Structures are given as structure tokens and as C-alpha cells.
Short mmCIF file of C-alpha atoms and ligand atoms in Angstrom, two decimals:
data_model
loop_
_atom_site.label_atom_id
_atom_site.label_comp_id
_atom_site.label_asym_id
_atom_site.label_seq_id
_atom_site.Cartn_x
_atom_site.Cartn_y
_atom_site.Cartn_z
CA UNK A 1276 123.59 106.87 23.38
CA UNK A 1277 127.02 107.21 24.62
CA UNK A 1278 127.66 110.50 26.53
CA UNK A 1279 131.44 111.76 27.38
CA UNK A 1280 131.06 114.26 30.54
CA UNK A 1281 134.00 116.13 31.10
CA UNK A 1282 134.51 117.28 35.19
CA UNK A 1283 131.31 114.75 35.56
CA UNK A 1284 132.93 114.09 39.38
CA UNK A 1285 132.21 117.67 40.34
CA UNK A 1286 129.31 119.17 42.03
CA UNK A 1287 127.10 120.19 39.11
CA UNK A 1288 128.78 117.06 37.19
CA UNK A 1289 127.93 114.35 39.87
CA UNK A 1290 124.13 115.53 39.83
CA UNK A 1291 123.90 115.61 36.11
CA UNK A 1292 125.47 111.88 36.16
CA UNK A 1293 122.94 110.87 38.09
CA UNK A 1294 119.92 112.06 35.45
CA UNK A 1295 121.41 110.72 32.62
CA UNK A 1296 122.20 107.16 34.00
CA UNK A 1297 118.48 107.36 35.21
CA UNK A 1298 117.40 108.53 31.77
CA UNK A 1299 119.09 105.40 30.26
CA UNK A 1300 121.86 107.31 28.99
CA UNK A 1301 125.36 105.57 28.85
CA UNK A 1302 128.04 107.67 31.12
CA UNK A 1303 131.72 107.88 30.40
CA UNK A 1304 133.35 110.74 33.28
CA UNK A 1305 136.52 112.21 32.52
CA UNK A 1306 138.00 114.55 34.90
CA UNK A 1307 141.36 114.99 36.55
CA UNK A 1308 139.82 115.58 40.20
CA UNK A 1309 141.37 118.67 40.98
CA UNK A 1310 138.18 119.83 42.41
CA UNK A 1311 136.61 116.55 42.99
CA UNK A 1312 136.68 113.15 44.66
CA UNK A 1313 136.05 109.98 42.80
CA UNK A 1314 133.85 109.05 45.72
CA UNK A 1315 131.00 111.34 44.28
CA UNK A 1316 130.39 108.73 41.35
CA UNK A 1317 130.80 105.59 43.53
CA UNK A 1318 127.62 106.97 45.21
CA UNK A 1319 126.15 107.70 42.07
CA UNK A 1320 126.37 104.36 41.12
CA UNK A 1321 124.65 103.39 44.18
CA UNK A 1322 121.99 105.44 43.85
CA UNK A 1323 121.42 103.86 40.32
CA UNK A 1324 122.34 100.73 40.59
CA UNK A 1325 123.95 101.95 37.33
CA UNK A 1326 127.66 101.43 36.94
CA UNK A 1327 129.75 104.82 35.73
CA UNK A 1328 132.82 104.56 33.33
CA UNK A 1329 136.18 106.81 34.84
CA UNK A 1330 138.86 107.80 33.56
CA UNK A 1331 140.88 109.74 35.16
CA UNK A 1332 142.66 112.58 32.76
CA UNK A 1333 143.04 116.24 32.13
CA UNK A 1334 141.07 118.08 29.09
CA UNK A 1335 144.71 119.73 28.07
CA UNK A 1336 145.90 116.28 27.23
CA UNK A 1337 144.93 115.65 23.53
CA UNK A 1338 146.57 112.33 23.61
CA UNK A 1339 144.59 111.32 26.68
CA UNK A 1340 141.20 112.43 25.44
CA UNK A 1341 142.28 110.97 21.96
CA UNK A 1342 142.10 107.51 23.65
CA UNK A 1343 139.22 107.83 25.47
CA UNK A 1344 137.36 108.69 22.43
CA UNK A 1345 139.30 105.68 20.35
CA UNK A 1346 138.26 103.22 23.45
CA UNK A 1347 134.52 104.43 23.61
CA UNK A 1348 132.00 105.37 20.93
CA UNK A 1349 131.31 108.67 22.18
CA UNK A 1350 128.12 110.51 20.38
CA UNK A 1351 127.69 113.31 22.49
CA UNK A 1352 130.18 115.85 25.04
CA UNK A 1353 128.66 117.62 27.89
CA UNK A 1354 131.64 119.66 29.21
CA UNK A 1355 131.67 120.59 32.87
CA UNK A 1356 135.76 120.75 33.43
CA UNK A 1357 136.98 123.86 34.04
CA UNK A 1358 138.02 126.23 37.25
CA UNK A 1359 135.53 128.53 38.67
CA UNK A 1360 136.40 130.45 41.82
CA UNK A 1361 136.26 133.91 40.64
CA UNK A 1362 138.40 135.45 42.76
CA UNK A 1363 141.10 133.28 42.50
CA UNK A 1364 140.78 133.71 38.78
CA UNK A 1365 141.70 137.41 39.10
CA UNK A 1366 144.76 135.77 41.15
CA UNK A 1367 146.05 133.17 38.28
CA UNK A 1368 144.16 134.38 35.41
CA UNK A 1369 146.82 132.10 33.05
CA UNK A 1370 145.70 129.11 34.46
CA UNK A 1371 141.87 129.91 33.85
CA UNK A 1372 142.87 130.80 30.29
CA UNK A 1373 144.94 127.91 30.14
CA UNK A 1374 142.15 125.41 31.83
CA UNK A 1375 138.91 127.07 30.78
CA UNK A 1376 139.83 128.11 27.24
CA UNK A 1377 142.89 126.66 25.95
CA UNK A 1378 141.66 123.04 27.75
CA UNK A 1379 137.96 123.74 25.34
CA UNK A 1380 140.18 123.99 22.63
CA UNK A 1381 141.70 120.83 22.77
CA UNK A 1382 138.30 119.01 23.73
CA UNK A 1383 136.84 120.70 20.57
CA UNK A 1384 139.73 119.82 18.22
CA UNK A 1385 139.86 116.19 19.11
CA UNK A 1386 136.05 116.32 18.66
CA UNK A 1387 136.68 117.39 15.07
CA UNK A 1388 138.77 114.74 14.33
CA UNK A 1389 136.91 111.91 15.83
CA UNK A 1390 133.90 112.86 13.79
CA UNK A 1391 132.02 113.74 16.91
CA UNK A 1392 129.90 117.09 16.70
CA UNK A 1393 127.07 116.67 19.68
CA UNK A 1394 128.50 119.16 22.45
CA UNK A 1395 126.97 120.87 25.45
CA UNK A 1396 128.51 123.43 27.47
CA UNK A 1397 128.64 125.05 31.11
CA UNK A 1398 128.37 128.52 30.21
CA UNK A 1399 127.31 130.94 33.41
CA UNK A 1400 125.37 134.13 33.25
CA UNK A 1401 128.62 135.94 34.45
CA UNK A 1402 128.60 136.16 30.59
CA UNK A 1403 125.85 138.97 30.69
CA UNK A 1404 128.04 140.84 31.57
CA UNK A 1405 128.01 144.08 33.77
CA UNK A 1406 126.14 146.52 31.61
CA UNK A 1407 123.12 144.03 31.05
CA UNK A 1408 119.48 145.15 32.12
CA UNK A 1409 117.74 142.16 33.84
CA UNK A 1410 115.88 139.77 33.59
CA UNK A 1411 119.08 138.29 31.51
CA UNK A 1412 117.64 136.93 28.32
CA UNK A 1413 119.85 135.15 25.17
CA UNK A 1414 118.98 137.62 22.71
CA UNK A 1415 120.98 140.10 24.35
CA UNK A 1416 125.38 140.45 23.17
CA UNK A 1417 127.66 139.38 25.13
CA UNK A 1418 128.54 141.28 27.90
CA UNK A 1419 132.25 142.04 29.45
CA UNK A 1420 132.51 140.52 32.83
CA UNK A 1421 134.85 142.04 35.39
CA UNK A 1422 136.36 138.34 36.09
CA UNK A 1423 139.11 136.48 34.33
CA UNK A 1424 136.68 133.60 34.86
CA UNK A 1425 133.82 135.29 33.44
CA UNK A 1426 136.27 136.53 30.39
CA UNK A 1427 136.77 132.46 30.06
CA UNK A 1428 133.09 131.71 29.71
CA UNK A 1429 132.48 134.25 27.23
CA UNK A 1430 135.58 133.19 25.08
CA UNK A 1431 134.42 129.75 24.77
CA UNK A 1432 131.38 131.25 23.98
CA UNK A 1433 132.97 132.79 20.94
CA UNK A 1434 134.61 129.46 20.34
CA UNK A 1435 131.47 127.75 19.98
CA UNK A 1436 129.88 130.59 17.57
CA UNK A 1437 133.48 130.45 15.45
CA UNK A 1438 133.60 126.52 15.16
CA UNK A 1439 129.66 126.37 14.46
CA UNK A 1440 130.54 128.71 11.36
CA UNK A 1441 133.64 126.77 10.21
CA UNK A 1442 132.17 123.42 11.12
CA UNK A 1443 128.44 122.67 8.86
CA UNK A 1444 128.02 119.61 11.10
CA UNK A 1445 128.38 121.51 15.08
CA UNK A 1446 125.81 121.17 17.07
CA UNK A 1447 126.48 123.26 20.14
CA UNK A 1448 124.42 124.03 22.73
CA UNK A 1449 125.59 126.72 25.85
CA UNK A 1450 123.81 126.00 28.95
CA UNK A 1451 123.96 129.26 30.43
CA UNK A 1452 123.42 128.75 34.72
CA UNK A 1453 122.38 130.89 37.17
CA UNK A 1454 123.12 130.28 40.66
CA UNK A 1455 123.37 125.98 40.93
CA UNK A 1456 122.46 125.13 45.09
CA UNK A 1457 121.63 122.19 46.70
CA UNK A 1458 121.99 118.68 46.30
CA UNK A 1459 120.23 115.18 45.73
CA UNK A 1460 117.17 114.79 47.51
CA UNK A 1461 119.08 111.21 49.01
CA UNK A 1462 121.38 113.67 50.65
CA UNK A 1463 123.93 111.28 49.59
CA UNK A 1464 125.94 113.32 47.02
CA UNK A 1465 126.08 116.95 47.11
CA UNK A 1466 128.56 120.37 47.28
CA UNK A 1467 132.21 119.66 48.51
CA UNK A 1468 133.92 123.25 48.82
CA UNK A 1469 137.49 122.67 49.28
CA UNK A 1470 139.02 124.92 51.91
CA UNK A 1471 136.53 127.95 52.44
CA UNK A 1472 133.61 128.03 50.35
CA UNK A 1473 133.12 130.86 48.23
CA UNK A 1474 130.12 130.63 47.35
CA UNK A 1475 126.87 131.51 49.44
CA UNK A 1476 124.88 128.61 50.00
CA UNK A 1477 128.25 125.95 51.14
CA UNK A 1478 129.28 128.70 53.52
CA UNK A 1479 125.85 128.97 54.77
CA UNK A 1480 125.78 125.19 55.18
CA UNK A 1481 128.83 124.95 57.20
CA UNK A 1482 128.30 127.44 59.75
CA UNK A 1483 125.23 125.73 60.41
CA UNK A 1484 126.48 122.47 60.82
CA UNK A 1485 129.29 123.78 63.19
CA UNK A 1486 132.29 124.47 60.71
CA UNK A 1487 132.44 127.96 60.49
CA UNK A 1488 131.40 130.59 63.27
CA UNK A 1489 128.99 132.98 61.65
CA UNK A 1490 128.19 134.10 57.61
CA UNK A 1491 129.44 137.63 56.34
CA UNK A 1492 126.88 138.71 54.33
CA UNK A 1493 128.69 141.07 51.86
CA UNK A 1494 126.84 144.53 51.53
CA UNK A 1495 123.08 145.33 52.88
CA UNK A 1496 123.36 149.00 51.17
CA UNK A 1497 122.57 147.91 47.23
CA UNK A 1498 119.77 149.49 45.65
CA UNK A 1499 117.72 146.24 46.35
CA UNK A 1500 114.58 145.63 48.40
CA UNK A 1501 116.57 144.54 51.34
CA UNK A 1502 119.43 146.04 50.43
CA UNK A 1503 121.89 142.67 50.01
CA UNK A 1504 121.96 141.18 46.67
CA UNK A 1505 119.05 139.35 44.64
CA UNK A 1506 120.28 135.98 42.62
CA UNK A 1507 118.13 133.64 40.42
CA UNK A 1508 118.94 130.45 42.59
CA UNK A 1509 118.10 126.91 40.81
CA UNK A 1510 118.13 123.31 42.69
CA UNK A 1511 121.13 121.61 41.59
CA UNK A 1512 118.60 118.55 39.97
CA UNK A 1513 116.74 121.07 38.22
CA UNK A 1514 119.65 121.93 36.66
CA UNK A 1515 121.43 118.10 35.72
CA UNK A 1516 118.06 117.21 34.25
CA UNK A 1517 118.36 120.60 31.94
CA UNK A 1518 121.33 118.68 30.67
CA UNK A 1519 119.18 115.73 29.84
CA UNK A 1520 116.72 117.94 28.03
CA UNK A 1521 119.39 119.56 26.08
CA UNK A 1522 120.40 116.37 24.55
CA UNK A 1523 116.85 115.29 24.19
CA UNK A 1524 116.31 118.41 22.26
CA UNK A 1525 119.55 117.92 20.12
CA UNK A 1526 118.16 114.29 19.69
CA UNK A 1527 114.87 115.44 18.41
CA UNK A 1528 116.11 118.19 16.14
CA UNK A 1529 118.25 116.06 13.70
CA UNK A 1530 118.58 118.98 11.26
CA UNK A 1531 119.78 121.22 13.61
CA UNK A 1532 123.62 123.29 12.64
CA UNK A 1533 125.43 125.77 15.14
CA UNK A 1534 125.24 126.84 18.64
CA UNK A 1535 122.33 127.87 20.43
CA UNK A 1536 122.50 129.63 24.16
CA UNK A 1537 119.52 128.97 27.06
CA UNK A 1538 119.21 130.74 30.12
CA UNK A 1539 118.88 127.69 32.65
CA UNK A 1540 117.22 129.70 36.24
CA UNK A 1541 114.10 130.14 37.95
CA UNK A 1542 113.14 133.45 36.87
CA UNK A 1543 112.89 135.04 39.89
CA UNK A 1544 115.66 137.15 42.11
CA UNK A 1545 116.43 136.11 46.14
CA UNK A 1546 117.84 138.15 48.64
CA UNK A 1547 121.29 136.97 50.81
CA UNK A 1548 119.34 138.07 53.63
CA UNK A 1549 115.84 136.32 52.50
CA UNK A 1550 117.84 132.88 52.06
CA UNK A 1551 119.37 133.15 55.48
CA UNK A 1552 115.84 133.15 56.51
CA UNK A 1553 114.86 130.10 54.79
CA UNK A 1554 117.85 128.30 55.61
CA UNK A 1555 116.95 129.25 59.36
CA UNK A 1556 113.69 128.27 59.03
CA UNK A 1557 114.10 124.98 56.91
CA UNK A 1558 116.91 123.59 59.83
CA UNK A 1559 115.12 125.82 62.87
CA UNK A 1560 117.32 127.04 63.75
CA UNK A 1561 119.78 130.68 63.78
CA UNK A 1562 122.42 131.54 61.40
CA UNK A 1563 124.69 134.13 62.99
CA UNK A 1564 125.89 136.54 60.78
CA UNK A 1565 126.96 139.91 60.54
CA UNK A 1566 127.25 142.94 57.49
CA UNK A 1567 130.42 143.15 56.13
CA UNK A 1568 131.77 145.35 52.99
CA UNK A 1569 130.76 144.73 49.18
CA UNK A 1570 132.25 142.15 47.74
CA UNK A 1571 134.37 143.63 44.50
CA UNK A 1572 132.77 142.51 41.64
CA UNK A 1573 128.94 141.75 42.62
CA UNK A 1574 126.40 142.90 40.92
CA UNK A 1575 123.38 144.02 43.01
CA UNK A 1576 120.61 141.83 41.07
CA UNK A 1577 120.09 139.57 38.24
CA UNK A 1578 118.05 136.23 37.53
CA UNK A 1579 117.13 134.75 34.04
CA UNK A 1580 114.17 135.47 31.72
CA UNK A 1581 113.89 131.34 31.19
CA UNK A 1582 111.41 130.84 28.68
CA UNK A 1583 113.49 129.71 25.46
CA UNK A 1584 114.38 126.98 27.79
CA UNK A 1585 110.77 126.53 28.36
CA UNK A 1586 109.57 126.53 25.35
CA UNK A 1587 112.09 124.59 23.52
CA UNK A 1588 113.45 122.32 25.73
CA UNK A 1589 110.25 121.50 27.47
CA UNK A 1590 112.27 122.16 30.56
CA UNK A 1591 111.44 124.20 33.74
CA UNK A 1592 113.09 124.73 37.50
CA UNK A 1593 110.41 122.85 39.42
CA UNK A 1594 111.92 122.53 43.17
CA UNK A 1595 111.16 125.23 45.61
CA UNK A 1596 113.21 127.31 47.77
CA UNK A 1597 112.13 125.28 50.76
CA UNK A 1598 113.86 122.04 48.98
CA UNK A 1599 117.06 123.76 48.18
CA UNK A 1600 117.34 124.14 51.24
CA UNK A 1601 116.22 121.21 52.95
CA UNK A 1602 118.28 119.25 50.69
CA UNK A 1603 121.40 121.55 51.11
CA UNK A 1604 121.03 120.63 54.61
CA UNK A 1605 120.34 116.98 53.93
CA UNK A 1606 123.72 116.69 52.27
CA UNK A 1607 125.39 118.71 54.96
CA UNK A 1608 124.78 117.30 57.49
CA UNK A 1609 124.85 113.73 56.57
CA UNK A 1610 128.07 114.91 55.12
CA UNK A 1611 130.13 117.06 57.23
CA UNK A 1612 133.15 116.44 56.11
CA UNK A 1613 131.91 116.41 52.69
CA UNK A 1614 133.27 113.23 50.63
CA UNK A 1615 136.10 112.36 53.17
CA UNK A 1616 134.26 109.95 55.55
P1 NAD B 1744 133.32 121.63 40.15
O1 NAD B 1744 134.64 122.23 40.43
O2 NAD B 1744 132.62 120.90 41.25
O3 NAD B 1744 133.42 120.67 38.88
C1 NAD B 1744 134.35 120.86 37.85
C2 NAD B 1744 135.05 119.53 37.62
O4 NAD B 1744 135.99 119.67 36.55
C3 NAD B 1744 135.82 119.05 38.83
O5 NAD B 1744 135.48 117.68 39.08
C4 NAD B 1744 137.29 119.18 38.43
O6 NAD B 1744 138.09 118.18 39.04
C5 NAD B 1744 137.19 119.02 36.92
N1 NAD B 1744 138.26 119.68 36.16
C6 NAD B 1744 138.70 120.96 36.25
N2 NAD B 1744 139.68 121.18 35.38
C7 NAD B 1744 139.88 120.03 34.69
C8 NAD B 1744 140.74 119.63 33.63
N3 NAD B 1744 141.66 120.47 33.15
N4 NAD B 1744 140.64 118.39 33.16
C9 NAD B 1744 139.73 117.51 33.66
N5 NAD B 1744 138.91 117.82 34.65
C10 NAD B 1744 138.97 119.07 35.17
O7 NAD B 1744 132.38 122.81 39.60
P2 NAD B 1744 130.82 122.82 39.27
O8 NAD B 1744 130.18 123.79 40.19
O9 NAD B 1744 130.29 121.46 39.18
O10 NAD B 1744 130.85 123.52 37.84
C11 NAD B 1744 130.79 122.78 36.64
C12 NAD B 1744 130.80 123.73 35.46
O11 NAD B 1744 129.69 124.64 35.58
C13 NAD B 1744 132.04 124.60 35.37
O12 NAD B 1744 132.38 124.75 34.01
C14 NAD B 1744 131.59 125.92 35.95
O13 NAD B 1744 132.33 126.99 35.45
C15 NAD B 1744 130.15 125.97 35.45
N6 NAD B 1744 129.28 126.86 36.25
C16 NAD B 1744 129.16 126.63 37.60
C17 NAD B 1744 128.36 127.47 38.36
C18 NAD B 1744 128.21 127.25 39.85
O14 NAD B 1744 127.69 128.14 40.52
N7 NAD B 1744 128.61 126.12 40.41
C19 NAD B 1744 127.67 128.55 37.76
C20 NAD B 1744 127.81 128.73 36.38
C21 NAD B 1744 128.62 127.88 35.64
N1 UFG B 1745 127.61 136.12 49.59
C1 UFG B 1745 127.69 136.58 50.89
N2 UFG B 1745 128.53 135.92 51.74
C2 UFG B 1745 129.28 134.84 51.35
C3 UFG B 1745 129.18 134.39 50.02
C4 UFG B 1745 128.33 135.06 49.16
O1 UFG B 1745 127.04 137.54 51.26
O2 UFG B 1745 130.04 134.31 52.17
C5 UFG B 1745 126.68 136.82 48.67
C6 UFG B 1745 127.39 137.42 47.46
O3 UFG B 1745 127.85 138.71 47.77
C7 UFG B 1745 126.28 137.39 46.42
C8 UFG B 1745 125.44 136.17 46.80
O4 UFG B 1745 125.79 135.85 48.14
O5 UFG B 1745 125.49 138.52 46.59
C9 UFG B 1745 125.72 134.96 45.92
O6 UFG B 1745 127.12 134.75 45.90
P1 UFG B 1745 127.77 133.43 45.27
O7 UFG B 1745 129.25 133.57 45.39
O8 UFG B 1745 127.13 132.23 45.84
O9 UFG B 1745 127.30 133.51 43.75
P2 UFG B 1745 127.62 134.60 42.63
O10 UFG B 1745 126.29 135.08 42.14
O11 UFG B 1745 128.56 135.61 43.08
O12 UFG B 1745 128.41 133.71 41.57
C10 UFG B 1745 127.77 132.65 40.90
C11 UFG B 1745 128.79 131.58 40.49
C12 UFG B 1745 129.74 132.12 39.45
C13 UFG B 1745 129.03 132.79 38.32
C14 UFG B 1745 128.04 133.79 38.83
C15 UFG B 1745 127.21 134.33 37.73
O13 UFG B 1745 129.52 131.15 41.61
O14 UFG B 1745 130.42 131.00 38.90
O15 UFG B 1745 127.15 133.17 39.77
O16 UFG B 1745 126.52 133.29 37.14
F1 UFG B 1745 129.93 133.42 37.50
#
């Protein structure tokens, strides 16, 4: 089977490459590598021994995607492209509309007219929403989150639903992540932040391998146990084989019409301050930080209620804390410089 994997160089891409090559699926990477280095697949295919088709395109370009599809005989999408730095989407919300939603649409369309109806998407579960009680679970509506970027999962979301209901022969499936960290266990392809990481685990990483001076931790006055935020954090390879079980499952169910959304996490809620500690302990050594203000726009806690991915997808976060880190560190510090050696 022949799977097209949009923004397949990126961080969650790269991993997910990785399963399905070793799952004898057949990999054809699009991406434009605005967020990405081509490097990450050339150490995919070592790590295989499998070789990885890319081209090198943008999902806004019908014309390009047209080709790829008329050069390969694609049976299945799993779309990863799109931006994701939230606060920079509250900076250039056009281009996350424009990229995240309007680039969907022309992935989607060309779909339709090459006959190809297979498609799995990166949804987040930013698209909860800020009213939602937690544990997050898919029966609940969509929510309203407070970023453009969330605003962009949650219309594609709608995208799906609408083209399930036009198209009888969609077969969508939204692959709703919590909070992706850490990296192959080879330490040889992993998280590559451009400029400052926003996110918690890459800034983490860097200030312990020398790159930053100490972590903010934003806000130890939330009505949490320890007062900093809880998160349902998943290893990265956890996560890339949920991608394999999603097309194993839309293998296996060849009657299946429409869209269907699973909560991809661990089901349980971490502390900032609890994964400093097991960062500190899994590299023993300290992480200076220090308490700075609320980040606008976090929520205090939320982690997934995972079982309809249990249950129907046979699938389940197996890795431990301990390994996300030890494997974030891995990376890191084989990797300082990320990609550019
Ligand atoms: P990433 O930036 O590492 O990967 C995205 C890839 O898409 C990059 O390689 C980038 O070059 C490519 N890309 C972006 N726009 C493109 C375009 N117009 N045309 C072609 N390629 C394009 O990000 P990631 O962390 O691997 O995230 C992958 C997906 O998962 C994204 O859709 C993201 O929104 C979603 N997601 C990520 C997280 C997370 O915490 N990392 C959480 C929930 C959902
Ligand atoms: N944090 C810090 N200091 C930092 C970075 C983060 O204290 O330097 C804290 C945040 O305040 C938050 C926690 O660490 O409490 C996790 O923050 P991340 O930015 O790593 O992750 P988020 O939960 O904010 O966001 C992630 C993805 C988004 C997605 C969202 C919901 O990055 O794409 O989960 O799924 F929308």
C-alpha cells in the first residue's frame, strides 16, 4: 500500500515515516520544508535500510500535488503539513488560515478527483476547546479554542465532517494528539525547534545541553496539585505507530463511510514542575529555572480519556515517562545543533 504523507520531514512526520516503512508500508513525503530539513528522512532511511520517496512541494499547489498523485499510485493520505506555533498564529492568523485550512482544501479536492478517499489527519486536542471538562473524550462538540491555530484544527475538522457527508466513499479519520515529546529510541532523528522552542520539552532539552540559560516555567499558581500546569504527554513513537494503526484499522474495516475522531494520549495529566524532575533525574543532573507569569492562553489541565483508540484501534501509549525523557535527551544531545551537523 502506497501512503502519501504530507509534512512527513517534520518532527511528528519523520517518526511516523519511520513506522510505516518498518510496517512494510510504501512512503511517498511531500513537504515544502519550511519547518523541516530533508536530512530527517536521509536518517530515516538509514535506520530502515528502507529508501523514502521526496518531493519537495507545497500543499497550496494543486498542480504540484496533482503530479505527485499522477506519478505515484497513492491509496492512502496521512496529512501532517501545516503551521503550529500558537502564538505566532495569533500574529499571522492569514497565513494559518491560508496553510492549515485553505492548503487542506486543496489536498482534499485533488483527492476527490484522483479517486483517492483513504485520509488521516493531525488534529490536536486544542480542538476541545476551552469550556471542555477533562478527561477530553470524542463524544464531546467541538470546542472554541482561543488560538487562530486551534480555530484551524477545528475547521478542518468541519471539513472532514462536510466532505464525509457530500462524499459516500470518505474515509476520514482525525487523529486527535495530545502533547507529542521525545524522539527515536536511536537518538538519531528527533525535535528540531527552529529559533526558540516553544514548546516545553525542546526548551527543556536545550538548556540542558547548554543552549539556553535556565527554563521559565509559566505560572505555579493554577488550581493544580503543584500549581503549574498538568498535560497528557505521549512518546513521539507511540504516537507514529497510532498512525500505522489508523490505517490498519481503515484497512480492516472495508465498509467503513465518514470521519471518525480518536483521542491519541496517555490518559494521565503531568505537571511542568514534575517533568523538570524527571528530566533532572533521567540526565542527573539540575535544570535551572525560575516562575514566571501565565502564559495567555493555557489551560491549567487536560489529558485524553483514550479508550476508543484502545478499543478500536488496538492501540495504546506504551513508553514511560522515564523514556521520553531519556530519549529526548538521547536526541539532544547527540544532536545539538539539531539536523545541521
Ligand atoms: P513540524 O513543523 O515538525 O512538521 C510539519 C511539516 O509540514 C514540516 O516538515 C513543514 O515543513 C511542513 N509544511 C508546513 N506547511 C506546509 C505546506 N504548506 N506544504 C508542504 N509542507 C508543509 O510539526 P509537527 O510537530 O511534526 O506537527 C505535525 C502535525 O501535527 C501538524 O499538523 C500539527 O499541527 C499537528 N500537531 C502537532 C502537535 C505537537 O505538539 N507537535 C500537537 C497536536 C497536533
Ligand atoms: N511551558 C513552560 N515553559 C516553557 C514552555 C512551556 O512552563 O518554556 C509550559 C506551558 O505553560 C504548558 C506546558 O509547559 O503548561 C506545555 O506547554 P507546550 O507549549 O509544550 O504544550 P501546550 O500544551 O501548550 O501545546 C501543545 C501543542 C499545541 C496544541 C496543544 C493542545 O504544542 O500544538 O498542545 O493539544 F494545540
Amino acid at each position: 500500500m502506497k501512503v502519501l504523507v504530507t509534512g512527513g520531514a517534520g518532527y511528528i512526520g519523520s517518526h511516523t515515516v519511520l513506522s510505516l516503512l518498518e510496517n512494510n508500508y510504501d512512503v511517498v513525503v511531500y513537504d515544502n520544508l519550511c519547518n523541516s530539513s530533508v536530512e530527517s528522512l536521509r536518517r530515516v532511511e538509514k535506520l530502515t535500510g528502507k529508501s523514502v520517496k521526496f518531493i519537495q512541494g507545497d500543499i497550496c499547489s494543486k498542480d504540484d500535488l496533482t503530479k505527485v498523485f499522477n506519478q505515484f499510485n497513492i491509496d492512502a493520505v496521512i496529512h501532517f503539513a501545516a503551521l503550529k506555533a500558537v502564538g505566532e498564529s495569533a500574529e499571522i492568523p492569514l497565513s494559518y488560515y491560508q496553510n492549515n485550512v485553505h492548503g487542506t482544501v486543496c489536498l482534499l479536492e485533488v483527492m476527490q478527483q484522483q479517486k483517492v478517499h483513504n485520509f488521516i489527519f493531525s488534529s490536536s486536542a486544542t480542538v476541545y476547546g476551552e469550556e471542555s471538562d477533562v478527561p477530553y473524550v470524542e463524544t464531546m462538540k467541538l470546542g472554541t479554542p482561543s488560538s487562530p491555530y486551534g480555530a484551524s484544527k477545528v475547521m478542518v475538522e468541519r471539513v472532514l465532517a462536510d466532505t464525509a457527508n457530500a462524499n459516500k466513499e470518505f474515509r476520514g479519520v482525525s487523529l486527535r494528539y495530545f502533547n507529542p515529546i521525545g524522539a527515536h529510541e536511536s537518538g538519531a532523528i528527533g525535535e528540531d525547534p527552529k529559533g526558540i522552542p516553544n514548546n516545553l520539552l525542546p526548551y527543556v532539552a536545550q538548556v540542558a545541553v547548554g543552549k539556553r540559560d535556565k527554563l521559565s516555567i509559566f505560572g505555579d499558581d493554577y488550581p493544580t496539585q503543584d500549581g503549574s500546569c498538568e498535560r497528557d504527554y505521549l512518546h513521539v513513537m507511540d504516537l507514529a505507530q497510532g498512525h500505522v494503526a489508523a490505517l490498519n484499522w481503515l484497512n480492516r474495516n472495508d465498509e467503513f463511510r465518514g470521519v471518525e475522531a480518536f483521542n491519541l494520549g496517555t490518559g494521565n495529566g503531568i505537571s511542568v514542575f514534575a517533568i523538570v524532575k524527571a528530566f533532572e533525574k533521567a540526565i542527573n543532573k539540575t535544570i535551572p529555572f525560575d516562575v514566571s507569569p501565565r502564559r495567555a492562553g493555557d489551560l491549567p489541565a487536560f489529558w485524553a480519556n483514550a479508550s476508543k483508540a484502545n478499543k478500536e484501534l488496538n492501540w495504546q501509549a506504551t513508553r514511560s515517562l522515564e523514556q521520553m525523557m531519556a530519549d529526548t535527551w538521547h536526541w539532544q544531545s547527540n544532536n545539538p545543533n539539531g539536523y545541521l551537523v
